[in-house]
Amino acid sequence: MNGPQEPMLVARGVRKSYGSHEVVRGIDLEVRAGEVACLLGASGSGKSTFLRCINHLEKIDAGWISVDGELVGYRRHRGKLYELKDREIAQRRSEIGMVFQQFNLFPHLSVLDNLMEAPLRVRRESAGPVRERSMTLLERVGLADKAGAYPRQLSGGQQQRVAIARALAMQPKLMLFDEPTSALDPELVGDVLDVMRDLAAEGMTMVVVTHEIGFAREVADSVAFLDGGVIVEHGPPSQVFGDAAHPRTRSFLARVL
């Protein structure tokens, strides 16, 4: 557990609607540096929408979110929030890695070039160090031998591990995972979860939307259960899985366990 410093992620009163449908209805969450927070809940409970709000892929309608002490997507002036310019948003977003259900790799680029693209274009880093870092990351996810391959030549599990390495190539402060194993064949899930376990062990701050209850039970420092766009249960895995207080949490776990 870390000391009393500012949490890496703070969300306060976050709301998000699509037309008249409010999907996220006032979420408060804190995640300290080095912690893993898993978000659970049925489809439509607001988990993925909230995750996308964290890096401003979705603009929030109320509340605020900060990462490492800085507001995401906005600046505060005289008590009001003003949206940042696109360039500033991109700069803040570059410090937050995100891995999606679908792998979203660039099909026309090799695996190595997929990793190098953002550091070269967004951060304007030099090619030599970026190439070295990218190769180290591919080794870390067990795919150094695939550096010259193209995404179509890889299995789904391999593509997702490349997607994780690509997010890490930007040296993010926070990693977001949106159901990273849901599009994979069951036998490929383990390799991706192993990479995520290693990241957690190395102290990467992570927020993970997942249906992998075993992973959440084993790796998470905290588990939040969402229902109807709000967090109805939040605590350590032992409490949420072993002694859930909310009937909605209990009925969900009874179905999935």
CSV table of C-alpha atoms in Angstrom, one decimal, residues 80-199:
chain,number,residue,atom,x,y,z
A,80,LYS,CA,-15.5,26.1,-14.1
A,81,LEU,CA,-14.2,23.4,-16.4
A,82,TYR,CA,-13.1,24.2,-19.9
A,83,GLU,CA,-12.2,21.6,-22.5
A,84,LEU,CA,-8.6,21.5,-23.6
A,85,LYS,CA,-7.5,21.9,-27.2
A,86,ASP,CA,-7.1,18.7,-29.2
A,87,ARG,CA,-3.3,18.9,-29.0
A,88,GLU,CA,-3.3,19.2,-25.2
A,89,ILE,CA,-5.9,16.4,-24.9
A,90,ALA,CA,-3.6,14.2,-27.0
A,91,GLN,CA,-0.7,15.0,-24.8
A,92,ARG,CA,-2.6,14.1,-21.6
A,93,ARG,CA,-4.0,11.0,-23.3
A,94,SER,CA,-0.5,9.8,-24.3
A,95,GLU,CA,0.2,9.2,-20.6
A,96,ILE,CA,-2.8,6.7,-20.3
A,97,GLY,CA,-2.4,3.4,-22.2
A,98,MET,CA,-5.6,1.7,-23.4
A,99,VAL,CA,-6.2,-1.9,-24.6
A,100,PHE,CA,-9.6,-2.6,-26.2
A,101,GLN,CA,-11.6,-5.7,-26.8
A,102,GLN,CA,-10.7,-5.6,-30.5
A,103,PHE,CA,-7.0,-5.3,-31.0
A,104,ASN,CA,-7.0,-2.2,-33.3
A,105,LEU,CA,-3.6,-2.8,-34.7
A,106,PHE,CA,-2.6,-1.0,-37.9
A,107,PRO,CA,-2.9,-3.8,-40.5
A,108,HIS,CA,-0.4,-2.2,-42.9
A,109,LEU,CA,2.4,-1.9,-40.3
A,110,SER,CA,4.6,-4.7,-39.0
A,111,VAL,CA,4.4,-5.6,-35.3
A,112,LEU,CA,7.5,-3.6,-34.5
A,113,ASP,CA,6.3,-0.5,-36.5
A,114,ASN,CA,2.9,-0.7,-34.6
A,115,LEU,CA,4.8,-0.3,-31.4
A,116,MET,CA,7.0,2.5,-32.7
A,117,GLU,CA,4.3,4.6,-34.4
A,118,ALA,CA,3.0,6.6,-31.5
A,119,PRO,CA,6.3,7.4,-29.7
A,120,LEU,CA,7.7,8.6,-33.0
A,121,ARG,CA,4.7,10.6,-34.2
A,122,VAL,CA,3.1,11.8,-30.9
A,123,ARG,CA,6.1,12.2,-28.7
A,124,ARG,CA,8.6,12.9,-31.6
A,125,GLU,CA,11.2,10.6,-30.0
A,126,SER,CA,14.3,9.4,-31.8
A,127,ALA,CA,14.0,6.1,-33.7
A,128,GLY,CA,16.9,4.3,-32.1
A,129,PRO,CA,15.8,4.4,-28.4
A,130,VAL,CA,12.1,3.7,-29.5
A,131,ARG,CA,13.2,0.7,-31.5
A,132,GLU,CA,15.2,-0.6,-28.6
A,133,ARG,CA,12.3,-0.1,-26.1
A,134,SER,CA,9.8,-1.7,-28.5
A,135,MET,CA,12.0,-4.8,-28.9
A,136,THR,CA,12.3,-5.1,-25.1
A,137,LEU,CA,8.5,-4.8,-24.8
A,138,LEU,CA,8.0,-7.5,-27.5
A,139,GLU,CA,10.3,-9.7,-25.6
A,140,ARG,CA,8.4,-9.0,-22.4
A,141,VAL,CA,5.1,-10.2,-24.0
A,142,GLY,CA,6.8,-13.2,-25.5
A,143,LEU,CA,6.7,-12.0,-29.2
A,144,ALA,CA,10.2,-10.8,-30.0
A,145,ASP,CA,10.3,-13.4,-32.9
A,146,LYS,CA,7.2,-11.7,-34.4
A,147,ALA,CA,8.7,-8.2,-34.8
A,148,GLY,CA,8.6,-8.4,-38.6
A,149,ALA,CA,5.2,-10.1,-38.9
A,150,TYR,CA,2.0,-8.3,-39.8
A,151,PRO,CA,-1.2,-8.5,-37.6
A,152,ARG,CA,-3.0,-10.8,-40.0
A,153,GLN,CA,-0.3,-13.4,-39.5
A,154,LEU,CA,-0.9,-13.5,-35.7
A,155,SER,CA,-3.5,-15.3,-33.6
A,156,GLY,CA,-6.0,-13.2,-31.6
A,157,GLY,CA,-4.0,-13.8,-28.4
A,158,GLN,CA,-0.8,-12.7,-30.0
A,159,GLN,CA,-2.4,-9.6,-31.5
A,160,GLN,CA,-3.8,-8.6,-28.0
A,161,ARG,CA,-0.3,-9.0,-26.5
A,162,VAL,CA,1.1,-6.8,-29.2
A,163,ALA,CA,-1.7,-4.3,-28.4
A,164,ILE,CA,-0.6,-4.3,-24.7
A,165,ALA,CA,3.1,-3.8,-25.7
A,166,ARG,CA,2.0,-1.0,-28.1
A,167,ALA,CA,0.2,0.8,-25.2
A,168,LEU,CA,3.3,0.3,-23.0
A,169,ALA,CA,5.6,1.8,-25.6
A,170,MET,CA,4.3,5.2,-24.6
A,171,GLN,CA,5.5,4.6,-21.1
A,172,PRO,CA,2.0,5.4,-19.6
A,173,LYS,CA,1.3,6.2,-15.9
A,174,LEU,CA,-1.9,4.3,-16.0
A,175,MET,CA,-3.2,1.4,-18.1
A,176,LEU,CA,-6.9,0.8,-19.0
A,177,PHE,CA,-8.1,-2.5,-20.2
A,178,ASP,CA,-11.6,-2.9,-21.7
A,179,GLU,CA,-12.5,-6.6,-21.5
A,180,PRO,CA,-9.1,-7.5,-23.1
A,181,THR,CA,-9.9,-11.2,-23.4
A,182,SER,CA,-13.6,-11.2,-24.4
A,183,ALA,CA,-12.8,-11.5,-28.2
A,184,LEU,CA,-10.3,-14.4,-27.7
A,185,ASP,CA,-10.7,-18.1,-28.0
A,186,PRO,CA,-10.7,-19.6,-24.5
A,187,GLU,CA,-7.3,-21.3,-25.0
A,188,LEU,CA,-5.7,-17.9,-25.9
A,189,VAL,CA,-6.9,-16.0,-22.8
A,190,GLY,CA,-4.3,-17.3,-20.4
A,191,ASP,CA,-1.3,-15.8,-22.3
A,192,VAL,CA,-2.9,-12.3,-22.2
A,193,LEU,CA,-3.8,-12.6,-18.5
A,194,ASP,CA,-0.2,-13.7,-17.8
A,195,VAL,CA,1.1,-10.5,-19.3
A,196,MET,CA,-1.4,-8.5,-17.2
A,197,ARG,CA,-0.3,-10.4,-14.1
A,198,ASP,CA,3.3,-9.5,-14.8
A,199,LEU,CA,2.4,-5.9,-15.2
